[in-house]
Coordinates of C-alpha atoms in Angstrom, one line a residue:
Y139 CA 0.2 0.0 -0.4
V140 CA 2.9 2.7 0.2
A141 CA 2.7 3.5 -3.2
L142 CA 6.7 4.0 -3.3
G143 CA 8.6 2.3 -1.1
G144 CA 11.7 3.1 1.5
F145 CA 15.9 3.7 0.5
A146 CA 16.2 2.2 4.4
R147 CA 14.4 0.1 6.7
V148 CA 15.8 -1.9 10.4
S149 CA 14.9 -5.1 11.7
F150 CA 15.5 -7.4 14.6
S151 CA 13.7 -11.4 15.0
L152 CA 14.2 -12.8 18.5
E153 CA 13.2 -16.5 18.5
L154 CA 13.3 -18.6 21.6
R155 CA 13.3 -22.6 20.6
T156 CA 12.7 -26.0 22.8
P157 CA 12.1 -29.3 21.3
L158 CA 8.6 -29.9 22.7
P159 CA 8.7 -32.8 25.6
G160 CA 7.5 -36.1 25.1
L161 CA 7.8 -36.0 21.5
G162 CA 11.2 -37.1 21.0
P163 CA 13.4 -34.8 19.2
N164 CA 12.4 -33.8 15.9
F165 CA 9.7 -31.6 17.4
G166 CA 10.4 -28.7 18.8
L167 CA 8.8 -25.2 19.8
H168 CA 9.7 -22.1 19.6
A169 CA 8.0 -18.6 20.0
F170 CA 9.1 -15.2 18.6
L171 CA 8.9 -10.8 18.4
D172 CA 9.5 -9.1 15.0
G173 CA 10.0 -5.6 14.3
G174 CA 11.2 -3.7 11.7
R175 CA 10.6 -0.2 9.8
V176 CA 10.3 0.7 6.0
W177 CA 10.9 4.9 5.3
T178 CA 12.5 7.1 2.4
S179 CA 14.2 10.3 4.4
D180 CA 14.6 11.7 0.4
Q181 CA 12.1 14.7 -0.2
R182 CA 11.8 14.5 -3.5
F183 CA 10.4 10.2 -3.0
R184 CA 8.2 11.5 -0.6
D185 CA 4.8 12.3 -1.6
G186 CA 2.6 14.2 0.8
G187 CA 4.7 12.3 4.1
D188 CA 3.2 10.1 5.7
P189 CA -0.5 10.1 5.7
L190 CA -0.8 6.5 6.3
G191 CA 1.3 6.3 9.1
Q192 CA 3.1 3.6 7.1
E193 CA 6.9 4.8 7.9
K194 CA 7.1 3.3 11.9
F195 CA 8.2 1.1 13.5
F196 CA 5.9 -2.0 13.5
Y197 CA 5.9 -5.6 15.8
A198 CA 4.9 -8.6 15.5
T199 CA 5.0 -12.2 18.4
G200 CA 3.7 -16.1 17.9
A201 CA 4.7 -19.1 18.4
G202 CA 4.5 -22.7 16.4
L203 CA 6.0 -26.0 16.4
D204 CA 8.9 -27.3 14.9
L205 CA 9.5 -30.1 12.7
A206 CA 13.0 -32.4 11.8
T207 CA 11.8 -34.6 8.7
P208 CA 14.6 -36.4 6.2
V209 CA 13.9 -33.3 4.1
G210 CA 14.5 -30.8 5.6
P211 CA 12.9 -28.9 8.9
I212 CA 9.1 -28.1 9.0
R213 CA 7.8 -25.0 10.5
M214 CA 4.9 -23.6 10.9
S215 CA 4.0 -20.8 13.0
L216 CA 1.0 -18.4 13.3
G217 CA 2.2 -14.6 14.3
Y218 CA -0.3 -11.2 15.9
K219 CA 0.5 -8.2 14.6
L220 CA 0.6 -6.2 18.0
N221 CA 0.8 -2.9 16.1
P222 CA -0.6 -2.8 12.4
S223 CA -1.1 0.0 10.8
I224 CA -4.9 0.7 9.0
V225 CA -3.5 -0.5 6.0
D226 CA -3.1 -4.0 7.6
L227 CA -7.1 -3.9 9.3
V228 CA -9.1 -3.6 6.0
D229 CA -9.7 -5.3 3.0
A230 CA -7.2 -4.6 0.3
A231 CA -10.4 -4.0 -2.3
D232 CA -12.3 -1.3 0.1
L233 CA -9.0 0.3 0.5
F234 CA -8.5 0.6 -3.1
A235 CA -12.2 1.9 -3.7
A236 CA -11.6 5.1 -0.9
E237 CA -8.3 5.7 -3.2
K238 CA -10.0 5.7 -6.1
A239 CA -13.2 7.6 -4.2
G240 CA -11.4 9.5 -2.4
T241 CA -12.9 9.1 0.7
P242 CA -10.7 8.7 4.6
I243 CA -10.1 5.4 4.9
S244 CA -10.5 5.8 8.5
D245 CA -14.3 5.5 7.5
L246 CA -13.2 1.9 6.4
P247 CA -13.9 -1.4 8.7
Q248 CA -11.9 -2.4 10.4
H249 CA -10.6 -6.0 10.7
N250 CA -9.1 -7.6 13.8
S251 CA -8.8 -10.5 12.5
H252 CA -7.0 -9.8 10.1
R253 CA -3.7 -9.5 13.0
W254 CA -3.4 -13.0 12.4
Q255 CA -1.1 -14.7 10.3
F256 CA 0.2 -18.4 9.3
N257 CA 3.0 -19.4 8.4
L258 CA 4.1 -22.7 7.0
A259 CA 8.2 -22.3 6.0
I260 CA 9.8 -25.6 4.9
G261 CA 13.3 -25.8 4.7
S262 CA 16.4 -24.9 6.3
S263 CA 15.6 -22.3 9.1
F264 CA 18.2 -20.1 11.2

């Protein structure tokens, strides 16, 4: 939703892993906290500033299950956006229609269910 993106970013990820008791060495649990920010400080590329608040720090947390298989690890995680922007909480079609019509997006219905994100990763993990 940020039309021009950004020229700078900073991010972090903190993760805690532990074996899943009783299921053997191939199963584990993980919990995480992620955060980051993307911004543009060059005024030539700032079209009216940051009216949607997309250049602040955003954070998410979550937990999941790890499974070691003969072909590599499989990770299933459920994450929760701690401080989502308004564009995270509204439907994309509604946002597009509001932008096209010139109506404020603050009037759009917000869905807290959009805070949740499921992730499935197959392959090497860090």
